[in-house]
Tab-separated table of C-alpha atoms in Angstrom:
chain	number	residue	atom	x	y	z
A	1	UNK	CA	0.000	0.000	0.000
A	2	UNK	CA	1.366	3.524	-0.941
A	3	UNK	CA	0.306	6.636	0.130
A	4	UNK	CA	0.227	9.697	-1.305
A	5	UNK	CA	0.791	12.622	0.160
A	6	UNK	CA	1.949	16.260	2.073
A	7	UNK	CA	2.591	16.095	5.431
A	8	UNK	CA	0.530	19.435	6.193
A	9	UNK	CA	-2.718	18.058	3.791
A	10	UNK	CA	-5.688	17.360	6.383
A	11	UNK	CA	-7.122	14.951	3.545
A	12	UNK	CA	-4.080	12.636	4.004
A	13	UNK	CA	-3.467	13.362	7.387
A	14	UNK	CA	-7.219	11.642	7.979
A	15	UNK	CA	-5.950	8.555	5.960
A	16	UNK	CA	-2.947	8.373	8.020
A	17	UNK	CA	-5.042	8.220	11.351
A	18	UNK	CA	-6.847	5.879	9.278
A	19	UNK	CA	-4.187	3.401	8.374
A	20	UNK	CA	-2.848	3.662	11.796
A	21	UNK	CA	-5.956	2.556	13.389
A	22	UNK	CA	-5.765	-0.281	11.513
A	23	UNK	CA	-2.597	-1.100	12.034
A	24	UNK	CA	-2.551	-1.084	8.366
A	25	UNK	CA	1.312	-0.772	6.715
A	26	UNK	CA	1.836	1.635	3.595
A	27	UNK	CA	4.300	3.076	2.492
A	28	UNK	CA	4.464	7.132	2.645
A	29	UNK	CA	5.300	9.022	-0.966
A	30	UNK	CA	5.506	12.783	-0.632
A	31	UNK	CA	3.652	15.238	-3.334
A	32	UNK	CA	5.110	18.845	-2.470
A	33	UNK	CA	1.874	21.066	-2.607
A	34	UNK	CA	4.096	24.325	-3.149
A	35	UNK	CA	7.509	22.918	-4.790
A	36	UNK	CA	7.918	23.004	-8.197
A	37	UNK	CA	5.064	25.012	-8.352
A	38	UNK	CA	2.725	22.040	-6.862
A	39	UNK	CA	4.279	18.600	-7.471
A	40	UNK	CA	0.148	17.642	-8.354
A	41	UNK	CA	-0.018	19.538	-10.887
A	42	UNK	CA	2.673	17.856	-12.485
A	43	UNK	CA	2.349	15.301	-15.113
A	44	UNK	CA	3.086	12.207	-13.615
A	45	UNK	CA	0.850	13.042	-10.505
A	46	UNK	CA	-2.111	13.603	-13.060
A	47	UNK	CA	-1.306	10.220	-14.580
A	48	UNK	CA	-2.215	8.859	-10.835
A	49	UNK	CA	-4.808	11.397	-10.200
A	50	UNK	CA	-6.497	13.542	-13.080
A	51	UNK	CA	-8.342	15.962	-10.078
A	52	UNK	CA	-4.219	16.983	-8.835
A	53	UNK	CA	-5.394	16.504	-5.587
A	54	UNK	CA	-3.772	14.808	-2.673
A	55	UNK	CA	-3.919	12.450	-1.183
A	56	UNK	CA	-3.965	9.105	-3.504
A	57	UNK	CA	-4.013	5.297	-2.458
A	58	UNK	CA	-3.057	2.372	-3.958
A	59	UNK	CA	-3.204	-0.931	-3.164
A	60	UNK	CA	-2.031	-3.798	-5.155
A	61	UNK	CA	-3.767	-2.678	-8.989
A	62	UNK	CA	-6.645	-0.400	-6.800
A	63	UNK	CA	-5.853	3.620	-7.438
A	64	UNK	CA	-7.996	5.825	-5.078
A	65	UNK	CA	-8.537	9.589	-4.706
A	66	UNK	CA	-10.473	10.955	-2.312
A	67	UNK	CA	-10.114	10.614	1.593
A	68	UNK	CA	-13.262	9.290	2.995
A	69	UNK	CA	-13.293	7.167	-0.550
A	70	UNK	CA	-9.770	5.248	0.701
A	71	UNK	CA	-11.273	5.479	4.124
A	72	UNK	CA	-14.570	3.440	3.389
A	73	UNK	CA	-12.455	1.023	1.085
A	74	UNK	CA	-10.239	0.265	4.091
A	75	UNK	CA	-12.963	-0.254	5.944
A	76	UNK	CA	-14.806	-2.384	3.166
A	77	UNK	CA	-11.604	-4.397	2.123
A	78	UNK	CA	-9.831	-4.901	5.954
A	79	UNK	CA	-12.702	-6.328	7.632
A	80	UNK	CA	-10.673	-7.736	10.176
A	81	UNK	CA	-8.876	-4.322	11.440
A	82	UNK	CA	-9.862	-1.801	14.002
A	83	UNK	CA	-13.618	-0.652	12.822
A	84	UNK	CA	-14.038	2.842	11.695
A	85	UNK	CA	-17.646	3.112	11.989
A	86	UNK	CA	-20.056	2.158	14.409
A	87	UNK	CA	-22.673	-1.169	13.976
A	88	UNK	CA	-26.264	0.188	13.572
A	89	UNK	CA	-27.346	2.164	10.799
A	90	UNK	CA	-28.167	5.064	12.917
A	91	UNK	CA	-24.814	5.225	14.675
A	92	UNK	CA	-23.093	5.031	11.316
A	93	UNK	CA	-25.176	7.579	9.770
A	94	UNK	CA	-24.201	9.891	12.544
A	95	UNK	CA	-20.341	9.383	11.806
A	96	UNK	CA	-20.794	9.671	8.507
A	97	UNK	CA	-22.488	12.835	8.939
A	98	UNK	CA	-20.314	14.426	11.158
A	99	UNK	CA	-17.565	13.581	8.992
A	100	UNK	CA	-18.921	14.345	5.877
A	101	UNK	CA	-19.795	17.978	7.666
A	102	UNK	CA	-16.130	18.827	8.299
A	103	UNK	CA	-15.064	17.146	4.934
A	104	UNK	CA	-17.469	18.756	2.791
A	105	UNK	CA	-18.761	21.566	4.606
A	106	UNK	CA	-15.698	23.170	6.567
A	107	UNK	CA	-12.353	21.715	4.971
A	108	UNK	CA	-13.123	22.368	1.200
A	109	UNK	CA	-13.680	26.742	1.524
A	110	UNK	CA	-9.927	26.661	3.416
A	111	UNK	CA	-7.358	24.235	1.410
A	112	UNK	CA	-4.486	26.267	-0.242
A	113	UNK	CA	-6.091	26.377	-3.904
A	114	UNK	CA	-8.883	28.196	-2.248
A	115	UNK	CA	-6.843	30.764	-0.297
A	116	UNK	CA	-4.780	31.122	-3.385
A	117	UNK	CA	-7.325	31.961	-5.168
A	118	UNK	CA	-8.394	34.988	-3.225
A	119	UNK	CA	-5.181	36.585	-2.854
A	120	UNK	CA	-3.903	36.031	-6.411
A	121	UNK	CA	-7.029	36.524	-8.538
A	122	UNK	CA	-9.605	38.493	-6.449
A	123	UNK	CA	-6.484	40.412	-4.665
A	124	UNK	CA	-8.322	39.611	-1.690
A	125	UNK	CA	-5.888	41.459	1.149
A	126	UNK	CA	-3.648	38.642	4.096
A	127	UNK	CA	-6.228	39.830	6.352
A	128	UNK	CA	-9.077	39.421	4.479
A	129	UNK	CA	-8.045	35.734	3.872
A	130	UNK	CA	-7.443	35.134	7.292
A	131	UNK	CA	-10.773	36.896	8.239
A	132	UNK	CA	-12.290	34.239	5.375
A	133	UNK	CA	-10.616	31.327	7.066
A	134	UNK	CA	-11.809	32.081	10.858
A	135	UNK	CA	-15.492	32.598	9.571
A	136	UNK	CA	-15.942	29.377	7.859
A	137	UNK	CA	-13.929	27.333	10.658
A	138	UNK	CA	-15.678	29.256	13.059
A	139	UNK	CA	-19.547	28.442	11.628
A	140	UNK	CA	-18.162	25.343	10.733
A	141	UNK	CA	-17.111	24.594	14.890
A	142	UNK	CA	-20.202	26.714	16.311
A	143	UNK	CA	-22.122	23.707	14.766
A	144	UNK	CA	-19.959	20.893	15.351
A	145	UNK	CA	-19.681	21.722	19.633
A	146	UNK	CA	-23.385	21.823	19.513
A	147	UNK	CA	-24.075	18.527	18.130
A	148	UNK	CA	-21.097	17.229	20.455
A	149	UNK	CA	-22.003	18.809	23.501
A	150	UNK	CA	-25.565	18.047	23.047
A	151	UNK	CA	-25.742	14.628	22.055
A	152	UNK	CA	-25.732	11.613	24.704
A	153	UNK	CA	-24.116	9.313	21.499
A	154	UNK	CA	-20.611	12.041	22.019
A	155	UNK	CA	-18.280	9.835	24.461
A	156	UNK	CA	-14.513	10.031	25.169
A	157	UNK	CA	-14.850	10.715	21.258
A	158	UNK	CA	-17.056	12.459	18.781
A	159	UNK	CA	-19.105	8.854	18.862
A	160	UNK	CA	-18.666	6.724	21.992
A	161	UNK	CA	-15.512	5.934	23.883
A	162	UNK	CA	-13.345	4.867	20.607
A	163	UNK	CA	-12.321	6.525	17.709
A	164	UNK	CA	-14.352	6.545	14.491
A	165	UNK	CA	-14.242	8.018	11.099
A	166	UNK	CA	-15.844	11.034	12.479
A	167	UNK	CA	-12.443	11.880	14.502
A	168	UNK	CA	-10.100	11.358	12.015
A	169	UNK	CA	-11.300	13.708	10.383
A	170	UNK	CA	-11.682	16.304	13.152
A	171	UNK	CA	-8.300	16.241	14.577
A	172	UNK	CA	-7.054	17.533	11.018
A	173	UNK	CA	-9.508	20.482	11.047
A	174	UNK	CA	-8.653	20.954	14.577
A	175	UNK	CA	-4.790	21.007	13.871
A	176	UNK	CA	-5.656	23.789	10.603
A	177	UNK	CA	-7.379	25.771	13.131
A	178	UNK	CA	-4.640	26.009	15.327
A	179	UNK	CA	-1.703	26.788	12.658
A	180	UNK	CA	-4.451	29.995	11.798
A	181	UNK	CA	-4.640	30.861	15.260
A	182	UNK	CA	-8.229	30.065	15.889
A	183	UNK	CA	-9.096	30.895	19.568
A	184	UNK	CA	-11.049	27.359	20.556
A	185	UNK	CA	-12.234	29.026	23.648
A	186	UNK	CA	-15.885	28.667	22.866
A	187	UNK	CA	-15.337	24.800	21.940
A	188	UNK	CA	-14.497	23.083	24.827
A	189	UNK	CA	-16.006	19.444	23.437
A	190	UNK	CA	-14.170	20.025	20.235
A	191	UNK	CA	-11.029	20.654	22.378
A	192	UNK	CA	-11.201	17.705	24.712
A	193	UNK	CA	-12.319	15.069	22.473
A	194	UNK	CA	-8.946	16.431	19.953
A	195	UNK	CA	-6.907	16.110	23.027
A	196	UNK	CA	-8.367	12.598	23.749
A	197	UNK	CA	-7.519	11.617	20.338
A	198	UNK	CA	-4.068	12.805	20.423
A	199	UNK	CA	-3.288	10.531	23.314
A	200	UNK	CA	-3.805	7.755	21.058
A	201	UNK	CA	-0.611	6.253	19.300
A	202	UNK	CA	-2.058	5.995	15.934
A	203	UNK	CA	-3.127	9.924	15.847
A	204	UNK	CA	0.463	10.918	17.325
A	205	UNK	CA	2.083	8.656	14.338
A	206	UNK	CA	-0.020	10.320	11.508
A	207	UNK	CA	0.315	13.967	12.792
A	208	UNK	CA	2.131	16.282	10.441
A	209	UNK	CA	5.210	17.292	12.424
A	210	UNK	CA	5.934	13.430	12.709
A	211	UNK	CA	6.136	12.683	8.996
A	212	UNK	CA	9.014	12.320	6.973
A	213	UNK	CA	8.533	15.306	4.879
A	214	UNK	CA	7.987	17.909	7.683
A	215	UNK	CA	9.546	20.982	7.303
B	1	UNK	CA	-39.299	9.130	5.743
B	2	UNK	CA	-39.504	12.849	5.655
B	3	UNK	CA	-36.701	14.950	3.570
B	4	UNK	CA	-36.151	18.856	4.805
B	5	UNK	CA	-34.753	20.406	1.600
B	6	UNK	CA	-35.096	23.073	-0.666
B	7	UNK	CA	-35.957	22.364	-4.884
B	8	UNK	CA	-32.932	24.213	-6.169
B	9	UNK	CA	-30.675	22.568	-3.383
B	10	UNK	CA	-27.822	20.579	-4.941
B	11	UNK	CA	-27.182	18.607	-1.515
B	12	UNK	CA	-30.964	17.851	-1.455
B	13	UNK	CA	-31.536	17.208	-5.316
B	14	UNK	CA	-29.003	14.107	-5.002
B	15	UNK	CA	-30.876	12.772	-2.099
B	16	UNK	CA	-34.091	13.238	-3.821
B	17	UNK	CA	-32.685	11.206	-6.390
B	18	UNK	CA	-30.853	8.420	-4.548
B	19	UNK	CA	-34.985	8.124	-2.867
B	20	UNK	CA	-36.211	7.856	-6.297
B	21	UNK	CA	-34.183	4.702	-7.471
B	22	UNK	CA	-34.571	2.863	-4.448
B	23	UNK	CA	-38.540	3.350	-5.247
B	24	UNK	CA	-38.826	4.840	-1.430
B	25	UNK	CA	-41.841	6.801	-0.581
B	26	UNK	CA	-40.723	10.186	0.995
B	27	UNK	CA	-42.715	13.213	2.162
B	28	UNK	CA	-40.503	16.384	0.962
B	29	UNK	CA	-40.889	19.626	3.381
B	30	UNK	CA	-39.416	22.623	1.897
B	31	UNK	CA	-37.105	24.656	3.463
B	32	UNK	CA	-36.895	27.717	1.940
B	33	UNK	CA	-32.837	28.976	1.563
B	34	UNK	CA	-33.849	32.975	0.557
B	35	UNK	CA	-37.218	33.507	2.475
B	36	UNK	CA	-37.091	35.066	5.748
B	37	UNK	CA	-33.946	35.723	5.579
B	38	UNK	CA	-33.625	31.940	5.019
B	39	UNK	CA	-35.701	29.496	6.919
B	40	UNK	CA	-32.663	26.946	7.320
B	41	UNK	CA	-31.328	29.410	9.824
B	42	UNK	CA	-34.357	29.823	11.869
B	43	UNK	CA	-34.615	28.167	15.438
B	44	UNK	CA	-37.312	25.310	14.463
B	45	UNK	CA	-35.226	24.101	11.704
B	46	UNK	CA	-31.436	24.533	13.494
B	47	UNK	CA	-33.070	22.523	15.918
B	48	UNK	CA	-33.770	19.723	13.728
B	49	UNK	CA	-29.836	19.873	12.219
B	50	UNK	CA	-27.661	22.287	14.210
B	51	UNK	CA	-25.482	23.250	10.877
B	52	UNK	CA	-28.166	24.782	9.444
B	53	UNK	CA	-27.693	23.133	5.819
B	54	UNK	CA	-30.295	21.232	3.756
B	55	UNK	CA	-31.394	18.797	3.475
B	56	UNK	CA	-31.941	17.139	6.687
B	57	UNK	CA	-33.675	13.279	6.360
B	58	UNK	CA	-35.851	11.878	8.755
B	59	UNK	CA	-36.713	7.921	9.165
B	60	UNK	CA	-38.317	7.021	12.769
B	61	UNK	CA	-35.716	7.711	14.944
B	62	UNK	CA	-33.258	8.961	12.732
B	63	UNK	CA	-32.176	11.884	11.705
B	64	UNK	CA	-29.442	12.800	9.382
B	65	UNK	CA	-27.599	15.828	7.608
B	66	UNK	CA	-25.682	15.505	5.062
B	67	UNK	CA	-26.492	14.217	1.313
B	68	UNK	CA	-23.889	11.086	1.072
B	69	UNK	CA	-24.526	9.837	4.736
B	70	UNK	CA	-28.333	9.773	3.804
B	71	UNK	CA	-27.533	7.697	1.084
B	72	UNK	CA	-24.711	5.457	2.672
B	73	UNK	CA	-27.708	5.279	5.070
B	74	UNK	CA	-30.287	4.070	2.787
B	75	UNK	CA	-27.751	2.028	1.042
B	76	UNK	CA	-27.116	0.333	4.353
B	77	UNK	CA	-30.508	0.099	5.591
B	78	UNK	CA	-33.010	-0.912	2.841
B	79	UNK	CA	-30.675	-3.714	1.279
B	80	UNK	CA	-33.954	-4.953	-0.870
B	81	UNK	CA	-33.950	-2.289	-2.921
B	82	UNK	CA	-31.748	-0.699	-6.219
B	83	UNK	CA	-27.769	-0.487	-5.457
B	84	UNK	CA	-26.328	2.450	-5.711
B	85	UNK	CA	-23.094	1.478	-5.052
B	86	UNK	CA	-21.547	-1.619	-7.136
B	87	UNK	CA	-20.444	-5.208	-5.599
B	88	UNK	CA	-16.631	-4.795	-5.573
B	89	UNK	CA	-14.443	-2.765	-3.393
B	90	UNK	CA	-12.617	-1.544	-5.814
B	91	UNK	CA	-15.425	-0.211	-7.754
B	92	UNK	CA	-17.148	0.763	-4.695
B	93	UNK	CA	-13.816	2.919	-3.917
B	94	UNK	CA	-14.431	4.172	-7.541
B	95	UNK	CA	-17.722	5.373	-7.373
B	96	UNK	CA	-17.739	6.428	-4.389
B	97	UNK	CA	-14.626	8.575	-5.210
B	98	UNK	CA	-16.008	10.666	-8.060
B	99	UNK	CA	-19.111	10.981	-5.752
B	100	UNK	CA	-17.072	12.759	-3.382
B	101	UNK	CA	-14.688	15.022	-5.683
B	102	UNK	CA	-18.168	16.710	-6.436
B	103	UNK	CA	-19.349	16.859	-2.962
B	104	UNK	CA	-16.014	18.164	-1.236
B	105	UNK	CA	-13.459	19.870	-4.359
B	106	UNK	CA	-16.268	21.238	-6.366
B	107	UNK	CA	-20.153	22.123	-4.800
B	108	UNK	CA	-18.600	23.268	-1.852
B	109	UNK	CA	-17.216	26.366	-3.240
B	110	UNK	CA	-20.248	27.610	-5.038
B	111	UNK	CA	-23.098	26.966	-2.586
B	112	UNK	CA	-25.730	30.173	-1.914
B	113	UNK	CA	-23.706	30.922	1.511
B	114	UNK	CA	-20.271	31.456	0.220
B	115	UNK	CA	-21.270	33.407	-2.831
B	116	UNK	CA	-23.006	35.399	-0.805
B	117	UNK	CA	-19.532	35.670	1.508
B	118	UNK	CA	-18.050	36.562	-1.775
B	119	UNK	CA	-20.158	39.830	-2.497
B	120	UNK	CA	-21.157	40.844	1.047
B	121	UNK	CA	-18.148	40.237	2.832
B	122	UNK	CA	-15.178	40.776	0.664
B	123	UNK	CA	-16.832	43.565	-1.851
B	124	UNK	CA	-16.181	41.256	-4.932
B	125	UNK	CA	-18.339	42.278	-8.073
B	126	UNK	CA	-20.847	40.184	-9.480
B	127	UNK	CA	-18.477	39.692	-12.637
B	128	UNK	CA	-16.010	38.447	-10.499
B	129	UNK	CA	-18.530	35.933	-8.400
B	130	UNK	CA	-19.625	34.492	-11.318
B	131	UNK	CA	-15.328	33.839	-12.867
B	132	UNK	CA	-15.306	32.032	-9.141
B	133	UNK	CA	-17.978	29.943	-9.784
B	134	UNK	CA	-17.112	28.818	-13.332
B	135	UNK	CA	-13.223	28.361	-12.443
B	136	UNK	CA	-14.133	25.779	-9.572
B	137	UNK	CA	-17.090	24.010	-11.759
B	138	UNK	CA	-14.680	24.065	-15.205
B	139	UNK	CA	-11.050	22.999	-13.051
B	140	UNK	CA	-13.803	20.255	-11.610
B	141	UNK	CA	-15.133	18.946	-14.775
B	142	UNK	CA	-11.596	19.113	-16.534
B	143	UNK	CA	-10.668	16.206	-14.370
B	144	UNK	CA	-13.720	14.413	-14.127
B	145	UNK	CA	-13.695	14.755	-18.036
B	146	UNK	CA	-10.288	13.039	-18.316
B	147	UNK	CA	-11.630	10.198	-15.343
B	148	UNK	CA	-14.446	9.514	-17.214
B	149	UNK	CA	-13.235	9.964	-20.939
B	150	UNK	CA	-10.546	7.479	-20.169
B	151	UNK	CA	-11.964	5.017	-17.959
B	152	UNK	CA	-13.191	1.506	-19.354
B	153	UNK	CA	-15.160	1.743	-16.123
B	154	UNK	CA	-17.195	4.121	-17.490
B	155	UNK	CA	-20.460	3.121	-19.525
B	156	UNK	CA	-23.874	4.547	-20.297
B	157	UNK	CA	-23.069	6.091	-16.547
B	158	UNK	CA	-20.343	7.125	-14.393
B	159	UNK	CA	-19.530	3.570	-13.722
B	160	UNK	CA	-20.859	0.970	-16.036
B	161	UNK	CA	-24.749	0.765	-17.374
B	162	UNK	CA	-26.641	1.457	-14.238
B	163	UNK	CA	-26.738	4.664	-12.332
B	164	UNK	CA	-25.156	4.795	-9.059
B	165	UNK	CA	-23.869	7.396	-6.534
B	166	UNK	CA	-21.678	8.872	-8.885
B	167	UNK	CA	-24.670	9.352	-11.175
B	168	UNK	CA	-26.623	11.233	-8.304
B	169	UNK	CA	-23.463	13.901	-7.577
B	170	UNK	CA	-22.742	14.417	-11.222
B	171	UNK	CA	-26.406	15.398	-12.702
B	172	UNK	CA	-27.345	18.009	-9.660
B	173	UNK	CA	-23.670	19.765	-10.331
B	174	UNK	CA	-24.122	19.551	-14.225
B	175	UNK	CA	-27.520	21.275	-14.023
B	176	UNK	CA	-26.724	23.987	-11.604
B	177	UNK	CA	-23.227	24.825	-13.608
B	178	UNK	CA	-26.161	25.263	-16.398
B	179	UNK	CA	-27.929	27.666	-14.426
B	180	UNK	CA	-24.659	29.598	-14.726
B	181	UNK	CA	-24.192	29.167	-18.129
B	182	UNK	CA	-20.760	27.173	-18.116
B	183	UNK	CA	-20.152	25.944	-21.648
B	184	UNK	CA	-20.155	22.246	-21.382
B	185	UNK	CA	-18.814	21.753	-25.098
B	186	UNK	CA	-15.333	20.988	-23.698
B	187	UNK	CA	-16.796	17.814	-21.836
B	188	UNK	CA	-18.669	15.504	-24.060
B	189	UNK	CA	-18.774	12.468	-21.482
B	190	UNK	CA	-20.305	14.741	-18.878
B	191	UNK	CA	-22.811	16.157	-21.099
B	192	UNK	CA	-23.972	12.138	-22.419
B	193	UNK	CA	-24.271	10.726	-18.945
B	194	UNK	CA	-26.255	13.319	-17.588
B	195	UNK	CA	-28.082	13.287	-20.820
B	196	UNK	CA	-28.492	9.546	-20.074
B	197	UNK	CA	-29.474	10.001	-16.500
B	198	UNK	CA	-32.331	12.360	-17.485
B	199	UNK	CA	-34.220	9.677	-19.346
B	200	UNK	CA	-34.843	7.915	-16.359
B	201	UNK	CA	-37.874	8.283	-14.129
B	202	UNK	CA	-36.236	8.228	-11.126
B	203	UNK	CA	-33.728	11.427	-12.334
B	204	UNK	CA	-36.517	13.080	-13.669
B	205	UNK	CA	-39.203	12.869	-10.719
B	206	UNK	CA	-36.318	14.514	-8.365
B	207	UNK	CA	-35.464	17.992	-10.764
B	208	UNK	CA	-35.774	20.872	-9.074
B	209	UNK	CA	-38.195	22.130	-11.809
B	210	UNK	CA	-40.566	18.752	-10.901
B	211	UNK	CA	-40.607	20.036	-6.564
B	212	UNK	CA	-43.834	21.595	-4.966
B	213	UNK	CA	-41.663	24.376	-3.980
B	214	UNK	CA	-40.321	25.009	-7.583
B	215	UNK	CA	-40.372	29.084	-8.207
């Protein structure tokens, strides 16, 4: 299994908290998102993925884009590993949704194409970017500690008392926050379920500073 | 089952669909995004899904936000009826891929609240709103172009002769990238699936022209 992927993406930093739950080996293969003017955008990256986005999984002749794509598969394909997602239908929904919130509602207005875009083509000004980053987190987070702090389903984690798909891919968002200087004052579930999970061995191995390619 | 959504709602248009080709009975209760300073942000509804985002799906017990956990859902929980996801993992991981490069690289950008960010927030023209729009929606469909184009995967739909997930992301994004007059010349694959997709019954019943609510 191969991995690819930058150490600072939150898309393959949730597939690395992924594989590590599983106890899953891969090997790591770094894509620069700002050498060589983006190493996606470069040829032989497109030849892997046509949407130049990272991260990308393969295993054996299987090619997959897309986080919680690779993340489902691994959960599909590893039956035997540490489960990602609860039992009932209900309980799985709700991880599912909670995930899917930060992945499709939170994550995709803040990657580095985004922000690039503002500054470079709508001369949007540092601040004004910054300002754009802290609103969406911040409505983003105003949601997510209400559903946490609200629901008897939240545990130790987001669902229960054991990780699930739904905090892999919070402790990503989390970590973003924090490199923009979000004050997580008003999130104190958000906060303490993030520093549950990064008690765990398998969220301390996938965490950016501890990958190869840190900078 | 009761889904909370809104005609001329991407998120809600896929679900719609998704109900439609698993022949389950629904009763649809419009949300609407503009009135009242939009009824998705008004207590009664938050309280039904804290994030404030349609659509919101009901069934007993359960209720769920977000479009693909609805459908994971109903894929999970009504195993009778029509697949929307194929039988191997690999083409599972497929599918479910290009479902979520739509959901999370492309729709997320051009939804009602961030254009509205755009103009009220940051002082961007309309001119310039609209070049936003179409650069997200055109760098999304020149990959999905190339995916599909060059896939032996791909058949009459996204992924071989029946419609599946894929199917229900791709024909929502194609028809509100119409409402902003992309030019979808440059991606004949796109334009025959979805051209495919709305012969059937199940695509056409869930068009936001077809809703109650329709304006």
């Amino acid at each position: 299994m191969k991995l690819y992927g930058y150490y600072r993406s939150s898309a393959a930093y949730r597939v690395r908290i992924a594989l590590n739950l599983k106890g899953l080996e891969y090997e790591s293969v770094p894509v620069h998102l700002l050498k060589d003017g983006g190493q996606q955008l470069s040829h032989t990256y497109r030849e892997l993925n046509p949407t130049a986005l990272v991260p990308t999984f393969t295993d054996d002749n299987v090619s997959i884009g897309q986080s919680l794509a690779i993340i489902e598969y691994l959960e599909e394909a590893y039956p035997g590993t540490f489960p990602l997602l609860p039992d009932t239908y209900a309980a799985r929904a709700r991880v599912r949704s909670l995930a899917q919130f930060i992945a499709c509602d939170i994550h995709p207005l803040n990657n580095l194409r985004v922000l690039k875009y503002l500054t470079r083509n709508l001369g949007v000004s540092d601040e004004a970017k910054n300002e754009w980053y802290l609103h969406w987190v911040r409505e983003g987070f105003d949601s997510l500690e209400k559903i946490l702090a609200s629901s008897s389903q939240t545990g130790k984690f987001c669902h229960g008392d054991t990780p699930t798909l739904a905090d892999i891919c919070l402790v990503p968002q989390v970590a973003n926050a924090r490199r923009f200087n979000l004050d997580l004052t008003p999130y104190p579930s958000i906060v303490r379920i993030d520093a549950a999970c990064n008690k765990e061995e398998a969220f301390i191995k996938a965490a950016p500073a501890n990958q190869a390619d840190a900078e």
